[in-house]
GROMACS .gro file of C-alpha atoms in nm:
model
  317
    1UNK     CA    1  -1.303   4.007  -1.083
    2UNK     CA    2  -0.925   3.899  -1.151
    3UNK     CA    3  -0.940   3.808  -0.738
    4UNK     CA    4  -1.285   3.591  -0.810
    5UNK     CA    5  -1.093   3.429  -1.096
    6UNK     CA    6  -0.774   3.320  -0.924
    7UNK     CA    7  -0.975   3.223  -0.630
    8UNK     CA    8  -1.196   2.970  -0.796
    9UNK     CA    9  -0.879   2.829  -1.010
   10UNK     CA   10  -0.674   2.762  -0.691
   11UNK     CA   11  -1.043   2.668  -0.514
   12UNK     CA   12  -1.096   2.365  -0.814
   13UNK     CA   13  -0.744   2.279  -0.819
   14UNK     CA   14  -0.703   2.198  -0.420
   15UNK     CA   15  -1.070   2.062  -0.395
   16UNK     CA   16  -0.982   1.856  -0.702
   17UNK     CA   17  -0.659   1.723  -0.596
   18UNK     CA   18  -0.777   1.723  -0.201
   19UNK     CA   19  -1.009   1.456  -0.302
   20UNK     CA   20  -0.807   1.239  -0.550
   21UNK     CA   21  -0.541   1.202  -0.239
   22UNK     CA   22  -0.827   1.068  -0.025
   23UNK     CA   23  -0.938   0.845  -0.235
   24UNK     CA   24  -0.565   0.731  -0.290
   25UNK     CA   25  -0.524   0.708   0.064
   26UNK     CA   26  -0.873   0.495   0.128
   27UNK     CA   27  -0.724   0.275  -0.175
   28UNK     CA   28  -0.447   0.220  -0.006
   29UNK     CA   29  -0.639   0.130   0.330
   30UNK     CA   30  -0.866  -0.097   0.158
   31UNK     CA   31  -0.559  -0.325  -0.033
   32UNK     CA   32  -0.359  -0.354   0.274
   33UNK     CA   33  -0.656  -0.457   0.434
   34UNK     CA   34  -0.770  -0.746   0.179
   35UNK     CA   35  -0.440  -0.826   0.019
   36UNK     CA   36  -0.207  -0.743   0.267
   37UNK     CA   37   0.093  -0.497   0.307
   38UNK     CA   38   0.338  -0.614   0.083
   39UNK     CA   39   0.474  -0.528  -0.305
   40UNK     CA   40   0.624  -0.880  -0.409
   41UNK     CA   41   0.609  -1.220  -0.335
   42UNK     CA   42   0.938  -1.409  -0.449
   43UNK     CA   43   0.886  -1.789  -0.549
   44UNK     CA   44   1.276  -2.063  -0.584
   45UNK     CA   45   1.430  -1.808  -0.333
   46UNK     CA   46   1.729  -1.951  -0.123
   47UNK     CA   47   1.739  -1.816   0.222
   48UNK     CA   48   2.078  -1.667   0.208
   49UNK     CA   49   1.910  -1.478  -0.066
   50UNK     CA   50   1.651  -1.409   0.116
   51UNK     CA   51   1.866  -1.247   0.425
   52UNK     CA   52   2.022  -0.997   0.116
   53UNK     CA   53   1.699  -0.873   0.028
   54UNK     CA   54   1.635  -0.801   0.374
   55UNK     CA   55   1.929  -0.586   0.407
   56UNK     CA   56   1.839  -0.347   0.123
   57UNK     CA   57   1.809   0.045   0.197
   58UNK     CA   58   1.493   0.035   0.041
   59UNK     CA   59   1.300  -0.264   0.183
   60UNK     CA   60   1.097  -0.191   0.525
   61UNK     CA   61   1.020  -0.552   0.571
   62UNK     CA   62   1.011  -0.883   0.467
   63UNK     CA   63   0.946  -1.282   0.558
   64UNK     CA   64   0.896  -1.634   0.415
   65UNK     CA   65   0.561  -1.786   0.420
   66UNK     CA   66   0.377  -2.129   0.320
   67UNK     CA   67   0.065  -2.301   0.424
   68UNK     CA   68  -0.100  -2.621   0.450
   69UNK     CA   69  -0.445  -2.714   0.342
   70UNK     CA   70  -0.511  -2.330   0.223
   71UNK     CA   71  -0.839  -2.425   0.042
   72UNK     CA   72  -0.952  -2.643   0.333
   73UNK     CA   73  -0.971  -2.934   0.090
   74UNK     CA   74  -0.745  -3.168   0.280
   75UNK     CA   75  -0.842  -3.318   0.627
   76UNK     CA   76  -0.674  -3.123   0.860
   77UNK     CA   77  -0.855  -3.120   1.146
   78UNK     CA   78  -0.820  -2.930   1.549
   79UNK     CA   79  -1.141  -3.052   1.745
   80UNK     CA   80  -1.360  -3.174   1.418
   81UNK     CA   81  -1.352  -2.807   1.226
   82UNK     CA   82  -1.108  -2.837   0.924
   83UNK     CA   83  -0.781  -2.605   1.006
   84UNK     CA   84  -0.545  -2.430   0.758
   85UNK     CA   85  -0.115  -2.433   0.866
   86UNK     CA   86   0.060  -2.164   0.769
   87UNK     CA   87   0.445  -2.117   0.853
   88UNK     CA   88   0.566  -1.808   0.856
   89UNK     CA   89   0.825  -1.532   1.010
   90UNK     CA   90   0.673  -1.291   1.289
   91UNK     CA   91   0.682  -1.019   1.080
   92UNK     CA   92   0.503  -1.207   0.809
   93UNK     CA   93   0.201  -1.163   1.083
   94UNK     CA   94   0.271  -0.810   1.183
   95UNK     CA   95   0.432  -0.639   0.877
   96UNK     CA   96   0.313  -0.789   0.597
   97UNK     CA   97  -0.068  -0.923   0.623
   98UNK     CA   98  -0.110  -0.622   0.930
   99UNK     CA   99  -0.258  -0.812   1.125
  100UNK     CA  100  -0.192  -0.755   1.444
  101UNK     CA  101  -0.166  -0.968   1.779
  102UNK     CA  102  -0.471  -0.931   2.006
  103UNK     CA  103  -0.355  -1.141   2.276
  104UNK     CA  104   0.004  -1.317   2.361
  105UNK     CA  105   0.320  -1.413   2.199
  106UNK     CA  106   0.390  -1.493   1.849
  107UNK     CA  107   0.516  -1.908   1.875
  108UNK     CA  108   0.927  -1.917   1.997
  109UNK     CA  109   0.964  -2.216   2.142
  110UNK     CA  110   0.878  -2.578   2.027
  111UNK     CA  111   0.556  -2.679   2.045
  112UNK     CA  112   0.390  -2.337   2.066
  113UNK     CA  113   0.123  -2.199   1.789
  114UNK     CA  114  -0.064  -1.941   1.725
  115UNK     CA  115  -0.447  -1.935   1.663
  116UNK     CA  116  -0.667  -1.661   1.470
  117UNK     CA  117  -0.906  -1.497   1.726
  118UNK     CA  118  -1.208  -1.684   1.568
  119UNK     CA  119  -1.073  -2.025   1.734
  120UNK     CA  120  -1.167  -1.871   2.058
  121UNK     CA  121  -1.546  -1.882   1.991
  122UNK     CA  122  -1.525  -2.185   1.758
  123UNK     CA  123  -1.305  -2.404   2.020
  124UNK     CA  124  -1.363  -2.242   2.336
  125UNK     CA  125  -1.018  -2.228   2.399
  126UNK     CA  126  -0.752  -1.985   2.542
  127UNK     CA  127  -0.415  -1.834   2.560
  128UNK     CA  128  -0.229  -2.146   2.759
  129UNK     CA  129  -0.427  -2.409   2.649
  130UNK     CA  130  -0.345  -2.711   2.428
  131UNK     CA  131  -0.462  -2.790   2.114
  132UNK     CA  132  -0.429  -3.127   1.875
  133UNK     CA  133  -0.418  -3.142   1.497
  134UNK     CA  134  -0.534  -3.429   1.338
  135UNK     CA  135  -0.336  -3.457   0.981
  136UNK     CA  136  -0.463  -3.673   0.676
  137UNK     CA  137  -0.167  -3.926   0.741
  138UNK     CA  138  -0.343  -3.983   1.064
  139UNK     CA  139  -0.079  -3.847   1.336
  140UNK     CA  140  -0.167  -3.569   1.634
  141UNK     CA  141   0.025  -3.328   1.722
  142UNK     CA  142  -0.084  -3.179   2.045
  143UNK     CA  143   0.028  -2.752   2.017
  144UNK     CA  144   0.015  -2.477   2.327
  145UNK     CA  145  -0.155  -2.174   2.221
  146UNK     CA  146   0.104  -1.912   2.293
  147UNK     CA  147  -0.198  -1.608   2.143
  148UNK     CA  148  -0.425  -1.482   1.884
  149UNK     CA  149  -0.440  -1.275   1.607
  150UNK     CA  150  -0.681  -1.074   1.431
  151UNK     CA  151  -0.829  -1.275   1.106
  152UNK     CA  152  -0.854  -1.152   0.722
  153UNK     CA  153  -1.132  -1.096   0.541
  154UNK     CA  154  -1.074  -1.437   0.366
  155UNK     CA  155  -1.093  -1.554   0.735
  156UNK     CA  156  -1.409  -1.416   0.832
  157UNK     CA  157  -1.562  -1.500   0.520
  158UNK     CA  158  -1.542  -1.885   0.570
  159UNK     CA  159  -1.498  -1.892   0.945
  160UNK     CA  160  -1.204  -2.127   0.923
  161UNK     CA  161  -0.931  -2.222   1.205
  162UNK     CA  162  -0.618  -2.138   1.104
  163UNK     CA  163  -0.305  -2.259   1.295
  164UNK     CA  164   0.023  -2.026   1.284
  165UNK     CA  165   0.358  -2.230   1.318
  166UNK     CA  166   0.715  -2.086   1.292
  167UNK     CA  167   0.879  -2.198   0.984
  168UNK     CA  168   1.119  -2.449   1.168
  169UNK     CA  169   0.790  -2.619   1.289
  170UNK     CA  170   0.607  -2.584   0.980
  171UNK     CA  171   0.908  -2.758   0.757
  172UNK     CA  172   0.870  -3.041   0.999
  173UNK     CA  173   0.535  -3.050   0.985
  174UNK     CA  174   0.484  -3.033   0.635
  175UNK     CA  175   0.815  -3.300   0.595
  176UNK     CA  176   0.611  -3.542   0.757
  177UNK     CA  177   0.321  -3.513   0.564
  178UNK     CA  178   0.505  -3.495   0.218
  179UNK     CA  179   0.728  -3.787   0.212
  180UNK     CA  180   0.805  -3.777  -0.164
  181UNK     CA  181   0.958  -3.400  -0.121
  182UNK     CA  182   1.224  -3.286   0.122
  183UNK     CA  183   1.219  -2.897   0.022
  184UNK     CA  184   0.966  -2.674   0.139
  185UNK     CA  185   0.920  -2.410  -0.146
  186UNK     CA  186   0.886  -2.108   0.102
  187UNK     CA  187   0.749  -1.766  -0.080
  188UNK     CA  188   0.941  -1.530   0.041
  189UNK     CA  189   0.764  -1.133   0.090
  190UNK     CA  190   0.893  -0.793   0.035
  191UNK     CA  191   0.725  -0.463   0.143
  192UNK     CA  192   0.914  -0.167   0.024
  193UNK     CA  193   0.993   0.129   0.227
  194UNK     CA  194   0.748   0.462   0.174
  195UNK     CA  195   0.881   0.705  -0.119
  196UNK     CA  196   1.043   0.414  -0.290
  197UNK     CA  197   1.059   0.329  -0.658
  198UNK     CA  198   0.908   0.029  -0.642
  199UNK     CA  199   0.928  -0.067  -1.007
  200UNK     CA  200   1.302   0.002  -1.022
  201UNK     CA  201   1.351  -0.183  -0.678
  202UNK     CA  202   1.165  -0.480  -0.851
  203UNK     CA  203   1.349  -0.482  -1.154
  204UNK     CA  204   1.692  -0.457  -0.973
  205UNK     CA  205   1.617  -0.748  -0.737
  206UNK     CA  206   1.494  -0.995  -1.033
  207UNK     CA  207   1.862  -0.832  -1.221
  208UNK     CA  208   2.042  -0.922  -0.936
  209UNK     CA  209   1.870  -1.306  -0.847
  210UNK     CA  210   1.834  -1.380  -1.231
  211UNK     CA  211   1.460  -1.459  -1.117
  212UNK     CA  212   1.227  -1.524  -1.398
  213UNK     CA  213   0.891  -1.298  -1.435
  214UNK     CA  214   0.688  -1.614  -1.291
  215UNK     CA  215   0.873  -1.667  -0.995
  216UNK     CA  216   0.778  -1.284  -0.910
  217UNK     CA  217   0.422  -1.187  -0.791
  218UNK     CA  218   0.315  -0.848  -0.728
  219UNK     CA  219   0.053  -0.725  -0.527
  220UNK     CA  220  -0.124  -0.533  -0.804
  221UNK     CA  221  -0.377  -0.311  -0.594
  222UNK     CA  222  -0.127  -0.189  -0.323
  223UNK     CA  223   0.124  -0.108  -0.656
  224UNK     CA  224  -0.111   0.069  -0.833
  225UNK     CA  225  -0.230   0.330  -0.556
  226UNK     CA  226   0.147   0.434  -0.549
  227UNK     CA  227   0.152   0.437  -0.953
  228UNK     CA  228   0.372   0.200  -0.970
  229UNK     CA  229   0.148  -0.140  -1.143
  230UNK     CA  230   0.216  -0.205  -1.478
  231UNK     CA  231  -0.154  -0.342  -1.495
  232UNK     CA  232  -0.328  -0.154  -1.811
  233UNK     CA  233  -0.666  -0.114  -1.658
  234UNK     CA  234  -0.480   0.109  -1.366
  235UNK     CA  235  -0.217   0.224  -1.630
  236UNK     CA  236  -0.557   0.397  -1.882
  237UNK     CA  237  -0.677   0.538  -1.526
  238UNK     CA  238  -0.354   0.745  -1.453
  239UNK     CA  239  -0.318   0.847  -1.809
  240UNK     CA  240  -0.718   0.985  -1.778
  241UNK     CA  241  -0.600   1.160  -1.406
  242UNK     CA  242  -0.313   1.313  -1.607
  243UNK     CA  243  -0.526   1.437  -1.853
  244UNK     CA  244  -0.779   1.587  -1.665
  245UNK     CA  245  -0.518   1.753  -1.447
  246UNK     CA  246  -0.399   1.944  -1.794
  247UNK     CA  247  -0.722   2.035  -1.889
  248UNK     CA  248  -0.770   2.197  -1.518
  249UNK     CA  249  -0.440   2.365  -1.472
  250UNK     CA  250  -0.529   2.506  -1.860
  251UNK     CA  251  -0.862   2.630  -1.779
  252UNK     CA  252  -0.686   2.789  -1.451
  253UNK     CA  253  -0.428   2.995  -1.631
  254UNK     CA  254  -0.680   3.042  -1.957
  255UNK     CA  255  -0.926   3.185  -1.693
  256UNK     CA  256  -0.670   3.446  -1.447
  257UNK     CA  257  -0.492   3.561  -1.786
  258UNK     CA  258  -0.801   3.667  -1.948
  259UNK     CA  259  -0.916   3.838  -1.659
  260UNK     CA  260  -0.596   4.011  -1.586
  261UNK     CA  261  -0.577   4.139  -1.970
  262UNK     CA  262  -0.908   4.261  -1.983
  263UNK     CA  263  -0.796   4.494  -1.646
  264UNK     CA  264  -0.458   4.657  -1.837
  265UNK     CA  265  -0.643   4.659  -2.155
  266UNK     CA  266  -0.882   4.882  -1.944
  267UNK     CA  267  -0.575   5.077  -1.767
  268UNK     CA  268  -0.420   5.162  -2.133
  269UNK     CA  269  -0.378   5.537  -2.012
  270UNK     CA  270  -0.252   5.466  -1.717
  271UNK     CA  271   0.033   5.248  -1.836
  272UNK     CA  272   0.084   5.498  -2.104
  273UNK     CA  273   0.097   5.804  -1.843
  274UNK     CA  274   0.370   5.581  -1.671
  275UNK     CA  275   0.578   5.588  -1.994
  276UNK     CA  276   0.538   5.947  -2.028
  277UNK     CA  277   0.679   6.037  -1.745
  278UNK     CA  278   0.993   5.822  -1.798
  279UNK     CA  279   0.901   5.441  -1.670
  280UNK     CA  280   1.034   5.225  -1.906
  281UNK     CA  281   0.887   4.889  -2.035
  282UNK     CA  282   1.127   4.656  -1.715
  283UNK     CA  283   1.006   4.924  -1.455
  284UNK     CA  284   0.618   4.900  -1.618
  285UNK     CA  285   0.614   4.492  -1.631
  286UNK     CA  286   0.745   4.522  -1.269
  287UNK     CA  287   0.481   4.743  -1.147
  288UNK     CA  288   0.199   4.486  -1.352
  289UNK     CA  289   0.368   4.157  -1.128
  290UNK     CA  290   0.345   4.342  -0.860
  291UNK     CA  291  -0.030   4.378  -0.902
  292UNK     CA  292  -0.075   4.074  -0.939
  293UNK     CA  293   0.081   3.928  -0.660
  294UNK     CA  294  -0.091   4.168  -0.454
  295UNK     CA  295  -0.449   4.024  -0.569
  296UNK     CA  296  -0.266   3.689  -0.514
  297UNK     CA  297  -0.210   3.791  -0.147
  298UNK     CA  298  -0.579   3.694  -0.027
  299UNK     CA  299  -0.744   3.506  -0.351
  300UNK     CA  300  -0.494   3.205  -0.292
  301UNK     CA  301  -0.488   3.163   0.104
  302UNK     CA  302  -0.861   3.148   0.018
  303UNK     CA  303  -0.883   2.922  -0.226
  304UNK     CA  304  -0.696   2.653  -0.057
  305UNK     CA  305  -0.868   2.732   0.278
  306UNK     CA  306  -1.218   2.673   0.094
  307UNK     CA  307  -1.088   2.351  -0.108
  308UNK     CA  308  -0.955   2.207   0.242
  309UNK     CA  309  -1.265   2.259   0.382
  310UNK     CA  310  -1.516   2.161   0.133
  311UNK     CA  311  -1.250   1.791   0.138
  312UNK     CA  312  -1.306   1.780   0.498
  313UNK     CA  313  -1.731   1.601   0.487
  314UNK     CA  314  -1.592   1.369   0.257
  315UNK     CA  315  -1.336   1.257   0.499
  316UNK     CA  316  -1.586   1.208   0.705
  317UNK     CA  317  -1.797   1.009   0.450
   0.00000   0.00000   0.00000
């Protein structure tokens, strides 16, 4: 009976936890893949600044990024289908939004741009070939596709071109069409290294910048699958996971150490044969772990065994 006990505790507690670490995981998957795979988004950054943060133990990766037209509003046009600009670093593209190149180059020499791999379809166009933007001002800039990338879901969703420019071509660009400005506010992105703090890393970098709470976005969804959002709707979620966790890890012990008393309370002559014959109360505790760890011996490699397996359909799932 004590060996049924233990092996249903240590059963619920790895099924339990098995399953809260894949939906975690899936979380995790489903942010990066509709937000994008970064923690912050810094806003009045200089670029020397910038090149600091980048240079941080705990930051993986990192880029500046802006865009033209985002909300299609404007008339930005490549072969009569509105077109959104976005300037960015390569690993803006490959690090931070994860999404990765399915043909070519990312744009390194003037000229060059990169298209989203719906532009293929909706221009008939390919790696090579030239492309020209129409701008509300009324200039054309004539581009050479240097490749393609996959598209978000925000991408998909309104089947939109989207034109990729490095940020030297994207300041001129966006210069040209903004006469009244001569700074292009770049955001700049941070995506912190695995097993980081990112809450102390975040509070350290907006110490260290004197950066004030607006000029700091956070990517709420991929923060709060690593515990680390200060949003209260994910903040009254962990406290609830917390709980629960006591409640199981109580019902666990509750369970094994009422089963285990009821078996001494059951051996009473033994144990009292044992101090008879000269065992004292260290040498009589010693011989009760010892019993215990011997039922422990099979009930736990079981336990897990069966919560890793019953986890394993709903990976699948």
């Amino acid at each position: 009976m004590t060996q049924l006990c233990i092996f249903l505790a240590v059963f619920l507690v790895t099924g339990i936890f098995s399953m809260a670490d894949m939906e975690i995981q899936s979380q995790k998957i489903r942010a990066v893949a509709e937000y994008g795979n970064w923690h912050i988004s810094l806003k009045n950054l200089e670029k020397e600044e910038g090149e600091l943060i980048a240079l941080r133990p705990d930051v993986a990766s990192s880029g500046w990024y802006n865009s033209l037209n985002y909300r299609l509003r404007e008339n930005y046009v490549v072969d009569g289908k509105k077109t959104c600009i976005c300037g960015m670093d390569e690993t803006i593209l490959t690090d931070i939004m994860a999404e990765d190149l399915t043909e070519g180059t990312f744009p390194k020499e003037e000229g060059e741009a990169l298209l989203i791999e719906n532009a293929k379809a909706a221009l008939g166009v390919k790696t090579g070939d030239t492309v020209e933007l129409s701008t509300p001002s009324g200039r054309k800039m004539s581009y050479r596709i240097s490749g393609f990338a996959e598209p978000d879901a925000m991408v998909s969703k309104l089947d939109a071109i989207v034109l990729c420019l490095p940020t030297g071509a994207f300041t001129e660009l966006y210069r040209q069409e903004n006469q009244k400005t001569d700074d292009v506010d770049f955001v700049y992105y941070v995506r912190f290294k695995e097993h980081v703090r990112a809450r102390k890393a975040i509070e350290d970098i907006r110490a260290q910048f004197c950066l004030k709470e607006e000029n700091v976005g956070e990517n709420t969804a991929l923060l709060g699958v690593s515990g680390d959002s200060r949003d209260p709707a994910l903040i009254a979620i962990y406290s609830a996971a917390f709980v629960l966790f006591l409640l199981v890890l109580l019902a666990g012990t509750l369970m094994i150490s009422s089963s285990m008393n009821s078996n001494i309370a059951g051996r009473t002559e033994f144990f009292g044969l044992l101090r008879c014959i000269g065992a004292d109360r260290g040498q009589t505790m010693r011989f009760v772990r010892l019993e215990a760890l011997y039922w422990c011996r099979l009930a736990i490699p079981a336990g897990v065994s069966a919560g890793v397996v019953m986890t394993w359909p709903f990976c699948v799932c």
